[in-house]
Coordinates of C-alpha atoms in Angstrom, one line a residue:
X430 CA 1.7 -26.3 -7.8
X431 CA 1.3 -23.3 -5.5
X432 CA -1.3 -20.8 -6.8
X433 CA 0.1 -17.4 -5.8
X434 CA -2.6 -15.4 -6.7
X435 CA -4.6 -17.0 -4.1
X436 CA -2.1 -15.9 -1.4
X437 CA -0.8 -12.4 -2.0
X438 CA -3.7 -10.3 -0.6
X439 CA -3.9 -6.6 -0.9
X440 CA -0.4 -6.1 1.1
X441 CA 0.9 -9.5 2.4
X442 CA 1.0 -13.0 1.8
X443 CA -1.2 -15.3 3.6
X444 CA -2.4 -18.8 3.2
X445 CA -2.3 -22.0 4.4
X446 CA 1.0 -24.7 4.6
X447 CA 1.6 -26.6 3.1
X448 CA -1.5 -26.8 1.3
X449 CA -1.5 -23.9 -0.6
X450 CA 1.9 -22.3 -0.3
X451 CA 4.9 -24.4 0.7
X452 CA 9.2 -24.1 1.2
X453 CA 9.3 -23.8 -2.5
X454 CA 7.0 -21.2 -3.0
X455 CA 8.7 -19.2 -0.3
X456 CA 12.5 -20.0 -2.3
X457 CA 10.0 -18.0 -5.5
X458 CA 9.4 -15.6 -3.4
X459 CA 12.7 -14.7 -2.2
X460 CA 13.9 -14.4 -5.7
X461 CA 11.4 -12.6 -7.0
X462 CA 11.5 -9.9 -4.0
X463 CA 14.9 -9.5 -4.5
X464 CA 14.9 -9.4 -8.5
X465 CA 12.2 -6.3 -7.9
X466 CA 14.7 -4.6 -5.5
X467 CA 17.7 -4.8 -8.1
X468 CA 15.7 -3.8 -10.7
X469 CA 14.1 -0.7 -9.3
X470 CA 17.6 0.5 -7.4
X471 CA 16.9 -0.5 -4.0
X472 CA 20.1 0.2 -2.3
X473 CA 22.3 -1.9 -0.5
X474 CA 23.6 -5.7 -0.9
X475 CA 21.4 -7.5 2.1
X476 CA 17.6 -8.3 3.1
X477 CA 16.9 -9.0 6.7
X478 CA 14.7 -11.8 7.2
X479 CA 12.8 -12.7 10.8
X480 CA 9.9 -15.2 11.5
X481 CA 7.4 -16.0 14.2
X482 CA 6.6 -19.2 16.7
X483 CA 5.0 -21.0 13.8
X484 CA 6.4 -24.3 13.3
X485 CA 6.3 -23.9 9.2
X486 CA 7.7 -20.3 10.0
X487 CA 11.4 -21.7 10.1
X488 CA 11.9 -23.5 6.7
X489 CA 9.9 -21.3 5.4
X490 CA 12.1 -18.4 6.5
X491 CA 15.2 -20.3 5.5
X492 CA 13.9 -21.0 2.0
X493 CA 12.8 -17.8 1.0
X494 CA 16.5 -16.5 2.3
X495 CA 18.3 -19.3 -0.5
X496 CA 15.9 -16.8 -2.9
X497 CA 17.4 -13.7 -2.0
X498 CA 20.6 -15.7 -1.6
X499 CA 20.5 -17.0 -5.5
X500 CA 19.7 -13.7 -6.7
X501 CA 22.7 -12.3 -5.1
X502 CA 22.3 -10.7 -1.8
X503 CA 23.3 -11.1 1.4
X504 CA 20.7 -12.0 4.2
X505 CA 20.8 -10.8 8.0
X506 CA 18.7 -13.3 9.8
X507 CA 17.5 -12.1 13.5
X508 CA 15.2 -15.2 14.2
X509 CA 12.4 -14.9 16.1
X510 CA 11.2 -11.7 16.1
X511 CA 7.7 -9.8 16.5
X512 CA 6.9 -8.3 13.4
X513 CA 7.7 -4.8 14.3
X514 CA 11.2 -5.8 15.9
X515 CA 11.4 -7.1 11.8
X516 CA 10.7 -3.6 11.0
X517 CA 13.0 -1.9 13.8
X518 CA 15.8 -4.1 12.1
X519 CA 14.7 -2.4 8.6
X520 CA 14.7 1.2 9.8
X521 CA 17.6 1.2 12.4
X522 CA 20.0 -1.1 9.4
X523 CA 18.6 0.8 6.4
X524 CA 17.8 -2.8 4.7
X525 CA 14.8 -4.4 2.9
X526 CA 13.2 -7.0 4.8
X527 CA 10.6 -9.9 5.4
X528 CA 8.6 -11.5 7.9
X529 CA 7.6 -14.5 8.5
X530 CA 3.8 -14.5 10.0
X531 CA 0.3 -15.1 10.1
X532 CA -0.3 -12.4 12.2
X533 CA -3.6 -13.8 14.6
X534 CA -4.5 -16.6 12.2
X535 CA -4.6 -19.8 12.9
X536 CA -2.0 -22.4 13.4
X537 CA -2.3 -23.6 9.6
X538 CA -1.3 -20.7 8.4
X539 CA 1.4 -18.7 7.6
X540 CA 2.4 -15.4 5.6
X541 CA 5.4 -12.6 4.4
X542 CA 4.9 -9.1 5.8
X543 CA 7.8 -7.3 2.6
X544 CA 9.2 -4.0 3.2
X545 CA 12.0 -1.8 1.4
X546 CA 14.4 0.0 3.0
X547 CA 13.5 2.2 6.3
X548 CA 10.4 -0.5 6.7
X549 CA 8.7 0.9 3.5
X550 CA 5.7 -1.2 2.7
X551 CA 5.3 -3.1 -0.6
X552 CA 1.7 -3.7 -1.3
X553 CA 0.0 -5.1 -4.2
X554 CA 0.5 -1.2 -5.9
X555 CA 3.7 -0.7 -4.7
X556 CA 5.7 -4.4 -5.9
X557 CA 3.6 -7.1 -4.3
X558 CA 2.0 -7.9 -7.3
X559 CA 5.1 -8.0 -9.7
X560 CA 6.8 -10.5 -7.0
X561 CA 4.0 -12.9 -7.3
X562 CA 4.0 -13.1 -11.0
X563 CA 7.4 -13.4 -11.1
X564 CA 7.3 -15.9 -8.5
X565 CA 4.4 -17.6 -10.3
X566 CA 6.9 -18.0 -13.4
X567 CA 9.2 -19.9 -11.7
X568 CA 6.9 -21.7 -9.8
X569 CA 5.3 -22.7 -13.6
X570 CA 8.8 -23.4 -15.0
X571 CA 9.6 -25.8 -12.3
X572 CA 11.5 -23.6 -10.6
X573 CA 12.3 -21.9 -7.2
X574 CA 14.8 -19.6 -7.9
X575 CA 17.1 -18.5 -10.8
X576 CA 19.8 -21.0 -12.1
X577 CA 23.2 -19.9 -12.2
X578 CA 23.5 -17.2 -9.9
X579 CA 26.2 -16.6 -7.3
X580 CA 25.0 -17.8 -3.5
X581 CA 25.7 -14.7 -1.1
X582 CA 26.1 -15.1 2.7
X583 CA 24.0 -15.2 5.5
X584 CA 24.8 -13.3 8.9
X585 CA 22.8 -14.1 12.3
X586 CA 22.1 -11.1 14.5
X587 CA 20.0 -10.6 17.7
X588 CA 18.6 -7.2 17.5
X589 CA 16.2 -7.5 21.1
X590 CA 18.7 -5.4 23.3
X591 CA 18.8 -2.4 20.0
X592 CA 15.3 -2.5 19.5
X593 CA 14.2 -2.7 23.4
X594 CA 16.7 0.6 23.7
X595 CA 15.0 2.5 20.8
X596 CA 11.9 2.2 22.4
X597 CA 12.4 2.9 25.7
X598 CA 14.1 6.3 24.3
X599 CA 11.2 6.9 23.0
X600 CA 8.3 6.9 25.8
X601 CA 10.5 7.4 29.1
X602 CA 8.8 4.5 31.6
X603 CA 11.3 5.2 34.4
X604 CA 9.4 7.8 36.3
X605 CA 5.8 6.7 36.4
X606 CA 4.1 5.9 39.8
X607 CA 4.4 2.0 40.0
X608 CA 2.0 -0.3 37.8
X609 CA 0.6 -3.8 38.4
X610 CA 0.3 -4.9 34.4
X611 CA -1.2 -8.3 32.9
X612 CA 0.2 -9.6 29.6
X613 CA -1.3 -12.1 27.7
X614 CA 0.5 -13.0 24.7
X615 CA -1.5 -15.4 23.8
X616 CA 1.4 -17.7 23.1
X617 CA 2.9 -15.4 20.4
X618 CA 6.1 -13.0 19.8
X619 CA 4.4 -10.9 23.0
X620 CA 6.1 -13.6 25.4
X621 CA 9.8 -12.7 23.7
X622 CA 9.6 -9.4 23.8
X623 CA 7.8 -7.8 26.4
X624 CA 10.8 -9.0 29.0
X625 CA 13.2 -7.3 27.1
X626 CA 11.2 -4.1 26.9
X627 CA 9.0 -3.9 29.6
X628 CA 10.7 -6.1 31.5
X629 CA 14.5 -6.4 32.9
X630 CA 15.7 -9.1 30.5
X631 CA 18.0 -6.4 28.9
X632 CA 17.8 -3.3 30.1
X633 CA 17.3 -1.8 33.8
X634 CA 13.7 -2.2 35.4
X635 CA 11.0 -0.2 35.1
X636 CA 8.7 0.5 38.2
X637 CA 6.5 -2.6 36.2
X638 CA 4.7 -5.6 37.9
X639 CA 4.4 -7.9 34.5
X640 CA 1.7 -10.4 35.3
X641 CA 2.8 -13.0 32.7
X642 CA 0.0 -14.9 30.5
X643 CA 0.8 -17.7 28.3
X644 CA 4.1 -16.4 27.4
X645 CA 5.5 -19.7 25.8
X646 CA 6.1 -19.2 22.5
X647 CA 3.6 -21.9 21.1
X648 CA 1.8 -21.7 17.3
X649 CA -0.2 -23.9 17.9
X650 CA -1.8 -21.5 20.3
X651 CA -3.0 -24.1 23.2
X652 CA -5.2 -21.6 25.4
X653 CA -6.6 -19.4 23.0
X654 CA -5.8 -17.5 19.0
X655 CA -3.8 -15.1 19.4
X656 CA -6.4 -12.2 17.9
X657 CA -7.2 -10.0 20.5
X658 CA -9.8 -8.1 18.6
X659 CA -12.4 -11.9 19.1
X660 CA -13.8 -10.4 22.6
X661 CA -13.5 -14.0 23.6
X662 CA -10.0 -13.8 23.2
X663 CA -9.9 -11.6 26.1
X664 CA -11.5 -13.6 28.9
X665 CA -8.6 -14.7 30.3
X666 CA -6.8 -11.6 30.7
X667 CA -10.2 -9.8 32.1
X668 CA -10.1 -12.1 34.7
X669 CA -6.7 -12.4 36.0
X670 CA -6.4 -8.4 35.8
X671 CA -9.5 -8.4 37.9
X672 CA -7.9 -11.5 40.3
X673 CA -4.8 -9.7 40.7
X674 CA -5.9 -6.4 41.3
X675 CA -3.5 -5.1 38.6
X676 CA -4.1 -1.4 37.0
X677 CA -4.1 -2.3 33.7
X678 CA -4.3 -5.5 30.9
X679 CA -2.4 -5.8 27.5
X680 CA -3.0 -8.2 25.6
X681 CA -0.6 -8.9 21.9
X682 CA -1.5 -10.9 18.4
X683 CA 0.5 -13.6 17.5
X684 CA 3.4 -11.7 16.0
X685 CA 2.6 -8.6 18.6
X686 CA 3.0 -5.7 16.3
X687 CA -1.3 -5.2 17.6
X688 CA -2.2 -4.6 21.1
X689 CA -5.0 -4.4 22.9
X690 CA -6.3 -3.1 26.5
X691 CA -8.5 -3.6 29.3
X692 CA -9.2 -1.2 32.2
X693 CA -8.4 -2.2 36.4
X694 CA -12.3 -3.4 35.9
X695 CA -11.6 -6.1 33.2
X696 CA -13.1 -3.8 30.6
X697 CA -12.0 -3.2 27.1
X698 CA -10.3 0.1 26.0
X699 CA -11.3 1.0 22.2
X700 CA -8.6 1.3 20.1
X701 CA -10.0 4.0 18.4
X702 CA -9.9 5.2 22.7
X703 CA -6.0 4.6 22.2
X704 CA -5.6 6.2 19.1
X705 CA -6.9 9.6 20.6
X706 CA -4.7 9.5 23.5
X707 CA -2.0 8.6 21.5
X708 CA -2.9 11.1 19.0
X709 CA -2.9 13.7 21.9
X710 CA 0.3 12.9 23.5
X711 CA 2.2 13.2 20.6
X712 CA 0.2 16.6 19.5
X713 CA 1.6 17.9 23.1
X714 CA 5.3 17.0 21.7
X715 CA 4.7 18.4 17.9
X716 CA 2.1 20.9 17.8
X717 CA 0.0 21.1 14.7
X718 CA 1.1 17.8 13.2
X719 CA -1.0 15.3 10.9
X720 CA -2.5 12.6 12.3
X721 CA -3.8 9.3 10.1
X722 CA -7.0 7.7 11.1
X723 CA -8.3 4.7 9.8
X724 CA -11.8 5.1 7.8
X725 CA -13.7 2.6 11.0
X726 CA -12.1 4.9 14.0
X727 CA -14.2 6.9 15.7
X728 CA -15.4 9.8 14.9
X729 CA -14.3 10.8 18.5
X730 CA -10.8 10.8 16.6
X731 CA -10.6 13.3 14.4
X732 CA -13.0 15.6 16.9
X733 CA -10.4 15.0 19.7
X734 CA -7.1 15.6 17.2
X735 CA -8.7 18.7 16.1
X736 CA -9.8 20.1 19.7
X737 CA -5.5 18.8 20.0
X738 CA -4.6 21.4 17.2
X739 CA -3.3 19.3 15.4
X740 CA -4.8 17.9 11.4
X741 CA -6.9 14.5 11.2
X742 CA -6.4 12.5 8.0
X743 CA -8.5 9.5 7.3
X744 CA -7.0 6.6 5.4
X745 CA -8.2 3.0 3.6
X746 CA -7.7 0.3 6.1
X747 CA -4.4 -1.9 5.7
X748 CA -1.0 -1.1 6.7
X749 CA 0.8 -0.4 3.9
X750 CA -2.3 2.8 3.2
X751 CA -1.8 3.5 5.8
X752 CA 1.9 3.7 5.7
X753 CA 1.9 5.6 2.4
X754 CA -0.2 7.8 4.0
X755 CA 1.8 8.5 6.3
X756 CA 5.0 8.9 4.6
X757 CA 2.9 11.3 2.2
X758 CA 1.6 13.8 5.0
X759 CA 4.6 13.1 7.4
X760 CA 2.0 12.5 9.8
X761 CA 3.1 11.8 13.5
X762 CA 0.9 9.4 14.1
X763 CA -1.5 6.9 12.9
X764 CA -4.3 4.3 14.4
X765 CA -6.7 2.0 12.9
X766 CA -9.3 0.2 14.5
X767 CA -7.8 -2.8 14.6
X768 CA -5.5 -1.9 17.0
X769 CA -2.5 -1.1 14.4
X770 CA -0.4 2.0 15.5
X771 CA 1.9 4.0 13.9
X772 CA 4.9 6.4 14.7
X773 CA 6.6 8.7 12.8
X774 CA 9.6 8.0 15.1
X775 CA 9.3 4.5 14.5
X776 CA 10.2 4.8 10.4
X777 CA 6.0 5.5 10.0
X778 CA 5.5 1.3 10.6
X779 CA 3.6 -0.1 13.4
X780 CA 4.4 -1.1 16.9
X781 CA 1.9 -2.2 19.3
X782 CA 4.6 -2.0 22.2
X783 CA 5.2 1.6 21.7
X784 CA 1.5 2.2 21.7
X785 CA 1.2 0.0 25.0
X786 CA 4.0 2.3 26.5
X787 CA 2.2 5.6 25.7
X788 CA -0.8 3.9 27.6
X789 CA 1.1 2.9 30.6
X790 CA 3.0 6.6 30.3
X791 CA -0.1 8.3 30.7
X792 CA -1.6 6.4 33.2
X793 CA 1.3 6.3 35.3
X794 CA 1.9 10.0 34.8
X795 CA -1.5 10.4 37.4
X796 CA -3.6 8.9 39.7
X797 CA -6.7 8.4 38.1
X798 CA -7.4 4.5 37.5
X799 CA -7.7 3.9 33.7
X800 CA -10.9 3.7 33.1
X801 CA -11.4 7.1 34.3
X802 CA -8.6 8.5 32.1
X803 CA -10.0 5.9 28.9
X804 CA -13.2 7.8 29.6
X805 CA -12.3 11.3 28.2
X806 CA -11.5 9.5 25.3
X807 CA -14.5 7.1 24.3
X808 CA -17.8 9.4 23.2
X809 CA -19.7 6.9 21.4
X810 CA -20.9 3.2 21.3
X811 CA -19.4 0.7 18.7
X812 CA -20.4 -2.3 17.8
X813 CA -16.8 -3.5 17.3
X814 CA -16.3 -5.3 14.2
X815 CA -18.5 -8.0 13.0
X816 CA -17.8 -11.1 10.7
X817 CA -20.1 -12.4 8.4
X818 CA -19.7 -15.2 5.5
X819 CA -21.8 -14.8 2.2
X820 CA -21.9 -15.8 -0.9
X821 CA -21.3 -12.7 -2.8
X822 CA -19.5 -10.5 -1.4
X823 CA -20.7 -7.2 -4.0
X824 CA -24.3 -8.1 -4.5
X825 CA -24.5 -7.8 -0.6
X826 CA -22.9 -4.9 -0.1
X827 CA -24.8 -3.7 -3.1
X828 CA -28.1 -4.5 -1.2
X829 CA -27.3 -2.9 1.8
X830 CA -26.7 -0.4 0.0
X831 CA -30.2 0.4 -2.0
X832 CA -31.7 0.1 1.4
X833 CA -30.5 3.7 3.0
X834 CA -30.7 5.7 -0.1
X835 CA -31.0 8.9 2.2
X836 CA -27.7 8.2 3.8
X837 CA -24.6 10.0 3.5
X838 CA -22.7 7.3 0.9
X839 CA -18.5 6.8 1.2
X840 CA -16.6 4.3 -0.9
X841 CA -13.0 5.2 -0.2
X842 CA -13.0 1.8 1.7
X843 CA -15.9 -0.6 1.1
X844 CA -19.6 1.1 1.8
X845 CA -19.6 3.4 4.6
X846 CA -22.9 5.3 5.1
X847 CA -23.7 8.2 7.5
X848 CA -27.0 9.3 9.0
X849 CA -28.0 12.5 10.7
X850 CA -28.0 11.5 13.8
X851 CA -24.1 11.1 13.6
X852 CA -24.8 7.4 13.6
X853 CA -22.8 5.0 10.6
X854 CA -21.4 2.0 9.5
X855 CA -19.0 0.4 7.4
X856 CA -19.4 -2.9 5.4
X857 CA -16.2 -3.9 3.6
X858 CA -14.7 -7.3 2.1
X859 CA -11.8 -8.6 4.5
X860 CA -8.1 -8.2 2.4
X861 CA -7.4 -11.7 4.1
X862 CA -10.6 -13.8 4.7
X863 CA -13.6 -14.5 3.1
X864 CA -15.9 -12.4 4.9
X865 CA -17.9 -9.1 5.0
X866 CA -16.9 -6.7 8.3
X867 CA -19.3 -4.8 9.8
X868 CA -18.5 -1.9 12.1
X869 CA -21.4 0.7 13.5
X870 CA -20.9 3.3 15.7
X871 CA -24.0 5.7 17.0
X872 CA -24.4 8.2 20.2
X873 CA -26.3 6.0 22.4
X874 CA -25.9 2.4 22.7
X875 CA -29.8 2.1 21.6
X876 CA -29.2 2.9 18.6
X877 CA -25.9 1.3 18.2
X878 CA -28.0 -1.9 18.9
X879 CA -30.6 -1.3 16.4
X880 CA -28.6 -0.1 13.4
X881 CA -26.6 -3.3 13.6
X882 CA -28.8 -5.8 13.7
X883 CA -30.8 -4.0 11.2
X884 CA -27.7 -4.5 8.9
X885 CA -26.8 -7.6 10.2
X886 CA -30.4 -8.9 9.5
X887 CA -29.6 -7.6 5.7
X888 CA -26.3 -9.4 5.5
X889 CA -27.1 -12.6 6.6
X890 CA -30.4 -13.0 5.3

């Protein structure tokens, strides 16, 4: 018997298959998603349903569709799909959805990613937690879905060419000076569809050399996990952007709605680096506008939106806060450190392609190699963000705590403290793994270095 409260997290569903969530749990689920939307007036007779390269991803997609089938709606399947192609398909059809992924976890795993209606996140405030006690009814009454209830159809749709289109209309490619680009895709939904957006699978070409890396779809991920933000995760790329001479690296999760960079040197781009060039290419389109920033980004961030004109907003990490957030302040833009991006244009969800596209936009829009452009936008030295297993998750936290009672204290999002020197960290529980996180960022890299392994030192001890 499935467990569900040891699966939904804050805004997803994650865990292990078949061990702790299987085909029947995911039939629960699909019920119980689709009893919340006809009981709060979600509009609209269909759900669209995608899933990733995972070989449970499949079954698990079908079964959760004969849910939503037994409590009588329609289901739009697209197949494989990256998980913001799932979220296109919401926004551009008007239809609640789900996908199917782990995102960058490993191979055993697998999860939903639920949305409403214009890619509207459901989180464990917003719905997430009625589905799974719902779904833990049936699952307790032997169950997997409601007796008795009419089956509705199911419609297949590839949506690749619409979703490749909408993007492209969004950041015109077609005029930049020619770019020698590396993806790695790690073996993930990179490798189906960056040829259809950045390539000439289904639309024109763009003046694009696309340096392909591992882009068999594979979840058993046979050359590396497909989580870019592991820095060993990015050796390969480093190198063959380095052995091809190329201008610039990207580098996709497994369902490649993240993505990540590295400069002509094999160097890594921050995302919070991203975030603020983002930020100020779309402040040179809509003056003044809101901008969402994740509480770990740099502080570069909000000093670089504001010198922009336009309004920072900080936000609790997780994409459907930041969503919310988003939808709340009508922000144009969002970024998180974890290399999540999110567009106003783009129903407020994230896309790690569009963000990849601004990047190769305003490189190619100039001469400068990217590390000189990155430059203008990296003022600081982060640790990047630091795993740790403990046994008690609180009464560490609590201790790291007591030991900088002079510092600046924030809880919005775990414990963030600030010093003087314009040096912090963060220390938060993961929403999806057992571990603490630890992100520092301070002026020099000095005293980066010694701030986190003083923490670290506390942590682990």
């Amino acid at each position: 018997m499935s467990d569900l409260s040891q699966i939904v997290k804050a805004y997803d569903v994650r865990g292990t298959v078949p061990d702790q969530w299987d085909e029947r749990a995911a039939e629960a689920l699909g019920a119980a998603f689709t009893h919340l939307l006809n009981t709060t007036g979600e509009p609209g007779e269909q759900v669209v349903v995608g899933y990733d390269m995972r070989a449970s991803s499949p079954g698990l997609a079908a079964a959760f569709a004969a849910g939503v089938r037994a409590e009588g709606r329609s289901v739009v399947e697209i197949g494989l799909a990256s998980t913001d192609m799932l979220y296109y398909a919401s926004g551009a059809l008007g239809l609640p959805g789900a996908m199917f992924t782990a995102s960058h976890n490993p191979a055993r795993y697998n999860g939903i990613k639920m949305c409403r209606a214009g890619a509207r996140p459901i989180g464990q405030d917003t719905g997430l937690a009625e589905i799974r006690d719902r779904a833990q009814a049936l699952l307790d009454k032997g169950e997997s879905a409601p007796a008795g209830q009419p089956a509705a159809s199911a419609a297949q749709r590839d949506l690749r060419p619409e979703y490749a289109a909408h993007l492209r209309g969004l950041v015109d490619l077609s005029g930049i000076r020619p770019l020698k680009v590396v993806v790695d895709a790690g073996n993930g939904m990179g490798g189906h569809t960056v040829p259809s957006v950045l390539g000439d699978a289904v639309l024109p070409a763009l003046p694009l050399e696309i340096v392909p890396l591992y882009f068999e779809l594979d979840g058993s991920f046979p050359n590396h996990e497909a989580n870019p933000l592991d820095p060993a995760n990015l050796v390969d790329l480093q190198r063959a952007v380095v052995a091809h001479s190329a201008d610039v690296g990207l580098a996709f999760d497994g369902d490649a709605d993240r993505c990540f960079a590295v400069d002509e040197r094999g160097e890594p781009i921050s995302p919070s680096a991203i975030t603020a060039l983002v930020a100020a290419r779309e402040l040179a389109k809509h003056p003044g506008s809101t901008i969402i920033h994740g509480l770990i980004t740099s502080r570069a961030v909000p000093e670089i939106v504001r010198e922009h004109g336009g309004n920072p907003v900080v936000a609790r990490v997780g994409h459907s806060f930041i969503k919310a957030e988003m939808a709340r302040t009508n922000a144009v833009f969002g970024g998180e450190h974890s290399a999540h991006y999110y567009f106003r244009d783009f129903w407020f969800a994230d896309t790690g392609m569009l963000a990849a596209m601004h990047l190769l936009a305003a490189l190619g829009e100039q001469q400068r190699p990217l590390s000189e452009l990155a430059a203008a936008y990296e003022r600081y030295v982060a640790s990047g963000e630091i795993n740790s297993t403990v046994a008690d998750q609180a009464a560490k936290v609590a201790e790291v705590r007591a030991a900088y009672p002079a510092a600046e204290v924030d809880t919005m999002d775990g414990l963030t403290l600030r010093f003087p020197d314009g040096s912090w960290f963060n220390l938060r529980a993961s929403n999806t793994e057992p571990l603490l996180r630890l992100n520092v960022e301070a002026p020099t890299r000095e005293r980066m270095a010694a701030l986190r392994d003083e923490v670290l030192d506390r942590v682990r001890r």
